[in-house]
Amino acid sequence: MTDFDDEDGYQGTAVLEIGGHRYEVRVDLRGYFQPIDGRYHWYGRIAPEAELAGSLAAGRTKGTLSTSHGSAPAEVGDPDPWGRFRVEGVSTPPFRTVFTEDRAAALPPRPDERAQEVTEGGLPRHVRVAVIGAGFGGLGAGIRFLDAGIRDFAILERGDAVGGTWRDNTYPGCACDVPSHLYSFSFAPNPRWSRSFSGQPEIRAYLEDVADRPGLRARLFFNAAVTGAVWQEADARWRISTARGELTADVLVSAGGPLSEPSTPDIPGLDAFPGAVFHSARWDHETDLAGKRIAVIGTGASAIQLVPQLQRTAAKLILFQRTPAWVMPRRDRRITGLEKWLYAHVPPTQRLARLGIYLSREATVVGFVKRPAILKAAQRVALHHLGRAVKDPELRAKLTPRYVMGCKRVLLSNDYYPALARPNAEVVAAGLAGVEGSTLIGSDGTRHEVDAIVFATGFHTVDMPMARQVWGVGGRSLAEVWGGDMRALRGTTVAGFPNLCFVIGPNTGLGHNSMVHIIESQLSYIVDFVRAVGRPGAALDADQRAQDAWCEEVERRMGPTVWNTGGCKSWYLNDAGRNPTLWPASTVRFRRLTRRVDAGEYVRSDAVPDPAASLALTTNGADHR
């Protein structure tokens, strides 16, 4: 494989021609020659331009981009939250290219890369590392691999763009409940955040920027949903089936994340409901819910964000609530222009702001994992927050939790309670038990006529659907090995599945801080793991005893946590009542324990020769061993 890093580029003025109109713009462009399709790919951003924004229709628009170096057909997308337009094209870039096709053919392969063959679907036939998913975990893995000099990898994304859960979740009000500066990579700060808590459009735009890091776009393969992965002992490699064909990899990294597969309950009669039905993670933007009677099922993080948005225009909003959530005020504010300038021109100021947020969050870990009684002070704040917004004592009683704060995810909102207190909102303190035509029946026996149903019922977090598509040593599936109870060594590797790593694996979730911090810790461990595997044909498999010892220690630490003692049933727990999702300690401890691979926790093996092939060689009178 030749080196196809994004070496060429252009920054400066340009002319964009669209529909007979000419716009003078400023651009930041980058490009690379892609050996897989034999074409030059270029892309970049057009700086905010009011005249252009007022002229472009929604969606992608074709035009021509010209610089002093040349012109090229281009596609221009909608502006991102910061007013920048994405522009891209294939072949004939509008700038001088140092890395031409002729040069690509003349370059020798890198020492750690083999000549790359390509499948009919445009995938490399073999890579050193295959990464599943192009969200935070997958993009972060790609950047860390490039930084470490590991260049022979492919990121397989099922969608047509990067972003993961922040691409898929587009429901009204979708936002993050971790402050912006902390919910971003330490190695890719964003000085443009508009608010202290970012909305979905900004986070997705941020991940698009991350994907524009040199060398990363060229290794992204979209519409490549992974449908199966089989460990081949004879070759010590993974055979991976995707929607674009098959490829093999020495190491497989699963970065699909726990919030990728929506969970919808099986409700009797739901199939016959005459109105619109969809999950919050698969929002139907073609359905106009204004003036409709809407039922929202669930009271988790998605529900408290979309309920206020729907309530404003709904004829009636009915919230089915099995268990009320603890809701704290959302300390959100607009980030000033001066702050943005400082973050852009004096980067240490943003690192300092990030550190302050991190330390304040990390200080709460004791209440979650050792002394839940500490959280009673926060409970008083939450109850005061509820009391100020909801004056009706009956409704306030329905919304008051009866378990210790932190047992379920603590939520942040300033408009959830006021929305439920409005005349067109109703809270049903029960789950949804059945559907008869357009009538919804609560588990308390109440009946409600609605026009649409929105499920805000979360994701498959404790069963990981992909486990049914991964087969390890002896042909056993990961789902079979786990048996409904996920376990892994250091949250990253699983015994019986050599050269397989997880980003956000079992017991790596957090209840108090940013998951991006955990992801970065795991990425350092995974880079070290790939280096430890070394040459092709070698394999590292987690030692079962080491994995058991790790899981026993996690279980011991889980005992006094609020998730086990708080008196609630949450999505953190599996059917056996065990918590396979959260990390029961500080993020500092997790980072220390995943700083590097301990060779003593792994069993090393080499590729196993195929006996049938050896017999054939012997029969033919040749000994090639």
XYZ file of C-alpha atoms in Angstrom:
625
model
C 0.000 0.000 0.000
C 1.378 3.366 -0.956
C 1.297 6.273 1.413
C -1.884 8.211 0.690
C -1.822 10.755 3.468
C -3.487 14.087 2.811
C -0.264 15.827 1.815
C -1.615 18.338 -0.682
C -3.803 21.303 0.053
C -4.625 24.964 -0.352
C -5.674 27.817 1.916
C -6.768 31.148 0.525
C -9.259 32.822 -1.770
C -11.311 31.020 -4.394
C -14.289 31.528 -6.687
C -17.301 29.265 -6.400
C -19.681 29.141 -9.368
C -23.163 27.724 -8.745
C -26.129 28.090 -11.084
C -24.596 30.984 -12.998
C -23.682 32.904 -9.836
C -20.113 33.619 -8.758
C -19.074 33.904 -5.100
C -15.693 34.997 -3.819
C -14.912 32.768 -0.833
C -12.097 31.673 1.431
C -11.317 27.975 1.463
C -9.249 25.450 3.385
C -8.748 22.402 1.158
C -6.933 19.106 1.451
C -6.634 16.013 -0.714
C -5.067 12.615 -1.329
C -4.646 10.072 -4.097
C -6.622 6.922 -3.293
C -4.959 3.774 -4.689
C -8.121 1.750 -4.081
C -10.117 3.544 -6.788
C -7.192 5.161 -8.609
C -8.600 8.683 -8.216
C -7.692 11.874 -6.420
C -10.085 12.876 -3.613
C -10.152 16.420 -2.267
C -12.345 18.096 0.335
C -12.430 21.000 2.733
C -14.376 23.930 4.135
C -15.600 27.235 2.748
C -15.491 29.966 5.385
C -18.821 31.464 6.489
C -20.274 33.574 3.688
C -23.621 35.304 4.171
C -24.358 35.758 0.450
C -23.662 32.110 -0.255
C -25.790 30.957 2.688
C -28.707 32.980 1.379
C -28.476 31.504 -2.100
C -27.916 27.775 -1.544
C -30.889 25.467 -1.399
C -31.034 22.738 1.218
C -28.967 19.656 0.487
C -25.899 19.180 -1.683
C -25.338 21.535 -4.620
C -23.042 21.013 -7.614
C -20.790 23.767 -8.900
C -17.221 24.660 -9.879
C -14.479 25.806 -7.514
C -11.539 27.783 -8.894
C -8.297 28.975 -7.341
C -5.245 30.575 -8.905
C -3.974 27.020 -9.510
C -6.957 25.544 -11.348
C -10.635 24.645 -11.394
C -12.619 21.528 -10.556
C -16.219 20.315 -10.340
C -17.323 20.464 -6.720
C -20.195 19.514 -4.451
C -21.160 21.949 -1.694
C -23.134 20.860 1.386
C -25.305 22.700 3.876
C -23.507 24.995 6.326
C -22.455 23.496 9.645
C -23.430 25.136 12.967
C -20.484 27.522 12.627
C -21.550 28.666 9.147
C -18.865 26.800 7.203
C -19.758 24.886 4.035
C -18.273 21.499 3.253
C -16.931 21.220 -0.291
C -15.507 18.149 -1.997
C -14.694 16.595 -5.338
C -12.972 13.685 -7.040
C -10.005 14.066 -9.441
C -8.648 17.302 -10.894
C -8.273 19.247 -7.632
C -8.371 23.066 -7.774
C -4.837 23.285 -6.412
C -1.383 21.999 -7.245
C -0.882 18.392 -6.192
C 2.467 17.100 -5.112
C 1.113 13.607 -4.592
C 0.091 12.664 -8.142
C -0.961 9.274 -9.472
C 2.420 8.857 -11.177
C 4.201 9.552 -7.912
C 1.905 7.125 -6.114
C 2.842 4.380 -8.542
C 6.537 5.138 -8.124
C 6.579 5.141 -4.319
C 7.733 1.922 -2.645
C 5.431 0.461 -0.003
C 6.087 1.297 3.622
C 8.020 -1.348 5.559
C 4.967 -2.239 7.682
C 2.549 -2.498 4.753
C 1.933 -5.151 2.113
C 0.892 -4.428 -1.455
C -2.811 -3.744 -1.252
C -5.289 -5.725 -3.287
C -8.815 -4.438 -3.593
C -12.181 -6.222 -3.512
C -14.981 -5.541 -5.986
C -16.594 -3.409 -3.319
C -13.526 -1.185 -3.117
C -12.268 -2.546 0.202
C -8.660 -3.568 0.798
C -8.456 -7.378 0.797
C -6.280 -7.388 3.901
C -5.241 -4.832 6.496
C -3.246 -5.007 9.656
C -6.148 -3.522 11.659
C -9.856 -3.282 10.804
C -11.919 -0.858 12.897
C -15.713 -1.125 13.072
C -17.497 2.211 13.393
C -16.667 5.850 12.647
C -17.934 7.558 15.771
C -15.765 8.848 18.594
C -14.145 5.443 19.150
C -13.395 4.604 15.524
C -12.117 8.045 14.515
C -10.037 8.292 17.685
C -8.534 4.873 16.946
C -7.599 5.986 13.441
C -5.839 9.103 14.684
C -3.978 7.190 17.382
C -2.866 4.552 14.862
C -1.519 7.232 12.509
C 0.265 8.950 15.383
C 1.855 5.605 16.320
C 2.989 4.905 12.755
C 0.396 2.156 12.233
C -0.829 3.057 8.774
C -2.260 -0.190 7.394
C -5.811 0.009 8.691
C -9.383 0.505 7.502
C -12.375 2.004 9.311
C -15.605 0.235 8.317
C -18.697 2.398 8.781
C -22.228 1.150 8.170
C -23.587 4.627 7.412
C -22.731 7.107 4.672
C -20.974 9.583 6.988
C -19.018 9.712 10.223
C -20.552 10.507 13.592
C -21.949 7.263 15.007
C -24.711 7.947 17.499
C -24.363 11.698 16.804
C -25.161 11.052 13.148
C -28.094 8.739 13.887
C -29.789 10.693 16.688
C -31.426 13.746 15.144
C -34.502 14.061 17.344
C -35.628 17.571 18.378
C -33.501 18.932 21.215
C -30.775 16.289 20.892
C -27.719 17.434 22.852
C -24.962 16.206 25.153
C -25.129 16.314 28.940
C -21.328 16.507 29.300
C -19.743 19.962 28.858
C -18.417 20.624 25.359
C -14.753 21.085 26.267
C -14.736 17.702 28.005
C -16.834 15.894 25.397
C -14.106 16.176 22.781
C -10.683 14.672 22.260
C -7.799 16.130 24.239
C -5.719 15.837 21.054
C -8.377 17.581 18.923
C -9.743 20.593 20.861
C -12.472 22.692 19.278
C -12.274 26.435 19.992
C -15.570 27.080 18.164
C -18.067 25.523 20.607
C -21.007 27.926 20.824
C -22.367 26.750 24.187
C -21.079 25.087 27.330
C -23.269 22.058 26.446
C -23.247 21.212 22.745
C -26.173 20.223 20.579
C -26.119 17.285 18.168
C -25.391 19.367 15.024
C -22.239 20.850 16.585
C -20.973 17.495 17.841
C -21.515 15.891 14.453
C -19.749 18.809 12.738
C -16.878 18.412 15.216
C -16.528 14.727 14.290
C -16.486 15.661 10.595
C -13.591 17.998 11.410
C -11.826 15.198 13.284
C -12.251 12.953 10.242
C -10.494 15.600 8.154
C -7.246 14.966 10.004
C -4.485 14.155 7.474
C -4.537 10.524 6.400
C -7.867 9.588 7.986
C -10.425 10.169 5.200
C -8.495 7.891 2.888
C -8.939 5.004 5.305
C -12.690 5.477 5.843
C -15.066 3.111 4.041
C -18.756 4.000 4.176
C -21.816 1.791 3.612
C -19.710 -1.115 4.859
C -21.890 -2.578 7.612
C -20.141 -5.552 9.211
C -22.355 -8.643 9.046
C -19.921 -11.187 10.498
C -16.376 -11.708 11.746
C -14.770 -15.150 12.021
C -11.408 -15.925 13.654
C -9.290 -18.082 11.336
C -6.872 -20.029 13.505
C -4.934 -21.392 10.541
C -3.952 -17.887 9.459
C -4.256 -16.063 12.802
C -6.456 -13.401 11.263
C -10.052 -12.245 11.181
C -12.256 -12.808 8.122
C -14.762 -9.958 8.071
C -17.953 -9.876 5.997
C -19.420 -6.484 5.136
C -22.122 -5.033 2.916
C -19.322 -4.152 0.462
C -17.616 -7.536 0.453
C -15.080 -9.444 2.538
C -11.648 -8.558 3.857
C -9.239 -9.974 6.401
C -7.372 -8.283 9.246
C -4.675 -9.282 11.714
C -6.443 -7.307 14.468
C -10.123 -6.381 14.738
C -11.241 -3.356 16.786
C -14.940 -3.026 17.542
C -15.814 0.631 18.090
C -19.525 0.446 17.365
C -20.334 1.701 20.856
C -23.170 0.772 23.239
C -25.556 3.433 21.875
C -25.771 2.115 18.332
C -28.730 -0.310 18.340
C -32.067 1.153 19.541
C -34.116 -0.947 21.964
C -37.868 -1.040 21.357
C -40.079 -3.089 23.704
C -42.344 -5.788 22.323
C -45.809 -4.338 22.956
C -48.922 -6.398 22.138
C -50.952 -4.765 19.369
C -48.257 -2.283 18.359
C -48.086 -3.612 14.799
C -51.702 -2.613 14.212
C -51.346 0.959 15.475
C -52.626 3.209 12.635
C -50.380 6.211 13.295
C -46.667 6.972 13.136
C -44.381 4.873 15.348
C -40.624 5.378 15.620
C -37.699 5.355 18.042
C -35.985 8.584 19.047
C -32.738 7.277 17.508
C -34.466 6.792 14.137
C -36.445 10.006 14.009
C -38.991 10.280 11.187
C -38.526 13.820 9.912
C -41.188 13.279 7.223
C -43.913 13.030 9.876
C -45.321 16.335 11.098
C -46.300 15.925 14.750
C -47.656 19.450 15.218
C -51.246 19.414 16.437
C -51.130 15.651 17.092
C -51.763 13.607 20.216
C -48.323 12.171 20.944
C -47.293 9.425 23.339
C -43.674 9.374 24.496
C -42.551 6.085 26.030
C -39.639 6.361 28.459
C -38.036 8.936 30.749
C -34.329 8.699 29.983
C -31.868 11.213 28.574
C -33.507 11.352 25.140
C -37.017 11.743 26.530
C -36.250 14.746 28.714
C -34.744 16.515 25.684
C -37.473 15.791 23.151
C -40.515 16.116 25.461
C -40.252 19.942 25.764
C -39.817 20.242 21.991
C -42.899 18.130 21.231
C -45.044 19.662 23.965
C -44.805 23.126 22.414
C -46.754 22.163 19.278
C -48.641 19.008 20.301
C -52.392 18.983 20.835
C -51.686 16.543 23.661
C -48.490 14.989 24.978
C -48.734 11.843 27.107
C -45.591 10.609 28.839
C -45.540 6.965 29.928
C -43.199 6.862 32.908
C -42.319 3.602 34.634
C -39.785 5.273 36.930
C -39.175 9.011 37.432
C -35.658 10.332 36.911
C -33.550 12.601 39.071
C -33.243 15.831 37.086
C -30.731 18.529 37.925
C -30.562 22.078 36.515
C -28.625 22.356 33.266
C -25.953 25.024 33.773
C -25.805 25.934 30.112
C -24.682 29.240 28.692
C -23.435 30.775 25.479
C -19.637 30.857 25.127
C -18.532 34.434 24.495
C -16.580 35.693 21.521
C -13.662 36.593 23.786
C -13.510 33.025 25.110
C -13.515 31.605 21.576
C -10.724 33.973 20.579
C -8.648 32.910 23.576
C -9.233 29.213 22.894
C -8.200 29.655 19.247
C -5.157 31.881 19.820
C -4.041 30.864 23.326
C -4.701 27.075 23.385
C -3.553 26.583 27.006
C -6.651 28.534 28.135
C -8.917 25.862 26.666
C -6.826 23.070 28.162
C -7.150 24.792 31.531
C -10.940 25.095 31.124
C -11.125 21.410 30.206
C -9.047 20.440 33.227
C -11.290 22.424 35.559
C -14.424 20.729 34.221
C -12.775 17.320 34.420
C -11.681 17.774 38.046
C -15.101 19.030 39.133
C -16.753 15.986 37.546
C -14.171 13.555 38.858
C -14.661 14.854 42.396
C -18.166 13.358 42.421
C -16.946 9.783 41.888
C -16.820 9.035 45.634
C -20.569 9.537 45.920
C -21.234 7.088 43.097
C -18.821 4.299 43.977
C -18.171 4.443 47.746
C -20.481 6.705 49.727
C -23.876 7.180 48.019
C -25.087 9.102 51.091
C -22.983 12.035 49.860
C -25.432 12.416 46.974
C -28.237 13.435 49.337
C -27.119 17.050 49.094
C -27.543 16.893 45.318
C -30.949 15.268 45.820
C -32.088 18.362 47.734
C -31.021 20.537 44.789
C -32.978 18.302 42.400
C -36.098 18.353 44.604
C -35.931 22.138 44.814
C -35.583 22.229 41.020
C -38.720 20.070 40.717
C -40.665 22.076 43.283
C -40.012 25.402 41.551
C -41.314 24.145 38.198
C -44.205 21.880 39.263
C -46.726 23.357 41.693
C -49.367 20.643 41.360
C -48.729 18.246 44.297
C -50.159 15.215 42.457
C -47.913 15.726 39.435
C -44.935 16.532 41.659
C -45.458 13.234 43.504
C -45.454 11.334 40.206
C -42.157 12.971 39.212
C -40.404 12.426 42.563
C -37.942 9.479 42.521
C -38.034 6.950 45.392
C -34.453 5.733 44.975
C -31.036 7.190 45.696
C -29.752 9.675 43.140
C -27.219 8.101 40.787
C -28.805 4.633 40.843
C -30.170 5.540 37.416
C -28.533 8.086 35.144
C -28.760 11.630 36.521
C -30.320 13.923 33.907
C -29.914 17.633 33.207
C -32.729 19.875 31.996
C -34.255 23.297 32.582
C -37.385 22.825 30.445
C -38.493 19.211 31.101
C -40.476 19.891 34.278
C -42.086 23.117 32.969
C -43.191 21.248 29.829
C -44.886 18.512 31.876
C -46.660 21.145 33.970
C -48.381 22.624 30.900
C -52.127 21.969 30.356
C -51.554 19.890 27.183
C -49.178 17.434 28.950
C -50.057 14.366 30.995
C -47.823 11.972 32.934
C -48.921 8.344 33.168
C -47.056 6.806 36.092
C -46.951 3.400 34.406
C -45.401 1.577 31.503
C -47.081 0.858 28.169
C -48.763 -2.549 28.412
C -50.671 -2.841 25.143
C -52.154 -1.156 22.097
C -55.691 -1.522 20.730
C -56.028 0.395 17.476
C -55.173 3.992 18.371
C -55.723 3.365 22.086
C -52.715 2.909 24.361
C -53.198 0.915 27.539
C -50.971 1.623 30.516
C -49.878 -1.053 32.956
C -52.130 0.765 35.452
C -55.136 0.036 33.221
C -55.634 3.588 31.953
C -56.496 4.099 28.271
C -55.291 6.947 26.062
C -56.128 7.889 22.476
C -53.068 9.034 20.494
C -52.040 9.753 16.902
C -48.316 8.947 17.162
C -45.941 6.977 19.392
C -42.322 7.943 20.053
C -40.167 5.386 21.842
C -37.396 6.936 23.934
C -36.454 3.561 25.370
C -32.699 3.584 24.979
C -30.345 1.066 23.418
C -29.082 -2.503 23.646
C -26.361 -1.764 26.196
C -26.100 -5.013 28.153
C -26.446 -7.548 25.328
C -24.380 -5.961 22.505
C -26.166 -7.279 19.347
C -22.870 -7.517 17.465
C -21.834 -10.362 19.790
C -24.047 -12.627 17.680
C -21.947 -11.840 14.608
C -18.467 -12.562 16.012
C -17.068 -16.122 16.150
C -13.832 -16.877 17.964
C -11.719 -19.928 18.806
C -13.528 -23.195 18.131
C -16.296 -21.437 16.181
C -18.072 -20.184 19.316
C -19.911 -16.898 19.004
C -19.239 -14.095 21.435
C -22.932 -14.134 22.405
C -22.624 -17.841 23.259
C -19.501 -17.301 25.359
C -21.016 -14.373 27.240
C -24.374 -16.047 27.715
C -26.072 -12.715 28.411
C -23.364 -11.581 30.843
C -20.655 -9.486 29.158
C -17.134 -9.807 30.564
C -13.750 -8.639 29.314
C -10.173 -8.125 30.462
C -9.626 -4.422 31.215
C -12.858 -3.759 29.342
C -11.035 -4.362 26.070
C -10.245 -8.014 25.236
C -12.110 -11.301 25.692
C -10.647 -14.779 26.291
C -11.228 -17.040 23.286
C -11.255 -14.143 20.827
C -7.615 -13.462 19.890
C -6.631 -10.120 18.365
C -10.062 -8.622 19.109
C -10.361 -5.334 21.018
C -13.361 -3.318 22.124
C -13.669 0.437 22.514
C -16.224 0.990 25.307
C -16.363 -2.695 26.169
C -17.835 -4.301 29.295
C -17.557 -2.255 32.506
C -16.119 0.861 30.902
C -19.163 3.158 31.089
C -19.324 6.129 33.442
C -21.954 7.709 35.636
C -19.988 10.831 36.550
C -17.559 11.931 33.847
C -16.894 12.039 30.099
C -16.751 8.814 28.112
C -14.209 10.448 25.812
C -11.688 10.188 28.655
C -12.326 6.426 28.875
C -12.074 6.105 25.087
C -8.684 7.807 25.040
C -7.450 5.474 27.786
C -8.577 2.424 25.839
C -7.057 3.695 22.611
C -3.617 3.888 24.240
C -4.072 0.291 25.414
C -5.206 -0.860 21.948
C -2.238 0.782 20.209
C 0.067 -1.030 22.626
C -1.866 -4.253 21.966
C -1.363 -3.974 18.188
C 2.343 -3.397 18.726
C 2.490 -6.395 21.078
C 0.838 -8.635 18.473
C 3.632 -7.654 16.135
C 4.072 -9.552 12.917
C 1.268 -11.109 10.813
C 0.484 -14.668 11.835
C 0.852 -13.908 15.555
C -2.017 -13.726 18.027
C -2.648 -12.537 21.562
C -5.539 -14.075 23.463
C -6.629 -12.877 26.901
C -5.741 -15.470 29.522
C -8.952 -16.756 31.116
C -7.455 -16.581 34.608
C -6.397 -12.974 34.106
C -9.840 -12.071 32.788
C -11.561 -13.798 35.725
C -9.308 -12.002 38.216
C -10.041 -8.644 36.589
C -13.802 -9.256 36.587
C -13.768 -10.412 40.209
C -12.046 -7.187 41.238
C -14.575 -5.136 39.240
C -17.401 -7.043 40.925
C -15.899 -6.466 44.367
C -15.666 -2.737 43.750
C -19.191 -2.696 42.325
C -20.681 -3.918 45.625
C -20.997 -0.610 47.531
C -21.769 1.561 44.491
C -25.021 3.473 44.191
C -25.884 1.379 41.114
C -26.084 -1.727 43.306
C -27.388 -0.207 46.534
C -29.547 2.704 45.359
C -32.830 0.791 45.197
C -33.649 0.960 41.489
C -33.589 -1.173 38.355
C -31.704 0.542 35.560
C -30.420 -0.143 32.060
C -27.007 -0.588 33.665
C -28.082 -4.055 34.896
C -28.560 -7.273 32.921
C -31.258 -9.900 33.461
C -29.166 -11.533 36.184
C -29.048 -8.251 38.098
C -25.324 -7.781 37.469
C -23.848 -4.500 36.243
C -21.715 -5.230 33.142
C -21.747 -1.665 31.838
C -20.178 0.761 34.322
C -16.672 1.273 35.682
C -16.805 1.263 39.531
C -13.862 3.564 40.178
C -12.257 6.800 39.053
C -11.190 7.538 35.490
C -7.701 8.156 36.872
C -7.559 4.550 38.052
C -8.839 3.240 34.722
C -6.213 5.194 32.804
C -3.453 3.884 35.045
C -4.650 0.291 34.612
C -4.837 0.562 30.820
C -1.626 2.454 30.213
C 0.041 -0.558 28.607
C -0.486 -4.238 27.863
C 0.746 -6.711 30.477
C 2.160 -9.636 28.489
C 1.547 -11.909 31.481
C -2.222 -11.499 30.987
C -2.116 -12.914 27.471
C -1.375 -16.174 25.719
C 0.687 -15.781 22.559
C 0.239 -18.159 19.645
C 1.169 -18.421 15.989
C -0.858 -19.335 12.931
C -1.862 -23.011 12.897
C -0.894 -24.792 9.646
C -3.786 -26.363 7.755
C -3.311 -30.166 8.032
C -5.122 -30.720 4.740
C -2.786 -28.359 2.939
C 0.279 -30.045 4.455
C -1.005 -33.473 3.389
C -1.554 -32.238 -0.158
C 1.997 -30.901 -0.348
C 3.427 -34.198 0.915
C 1.322 -36.222 -1.550
C 2.644 -34.120 -4.415
C 6.167 -35.036 -3.421
C 7.232 -31.638 -2.234
C 8.157 -30.528 1.247
C 7.700 -26.755 1.591
C 7.897 -26.596 5.353
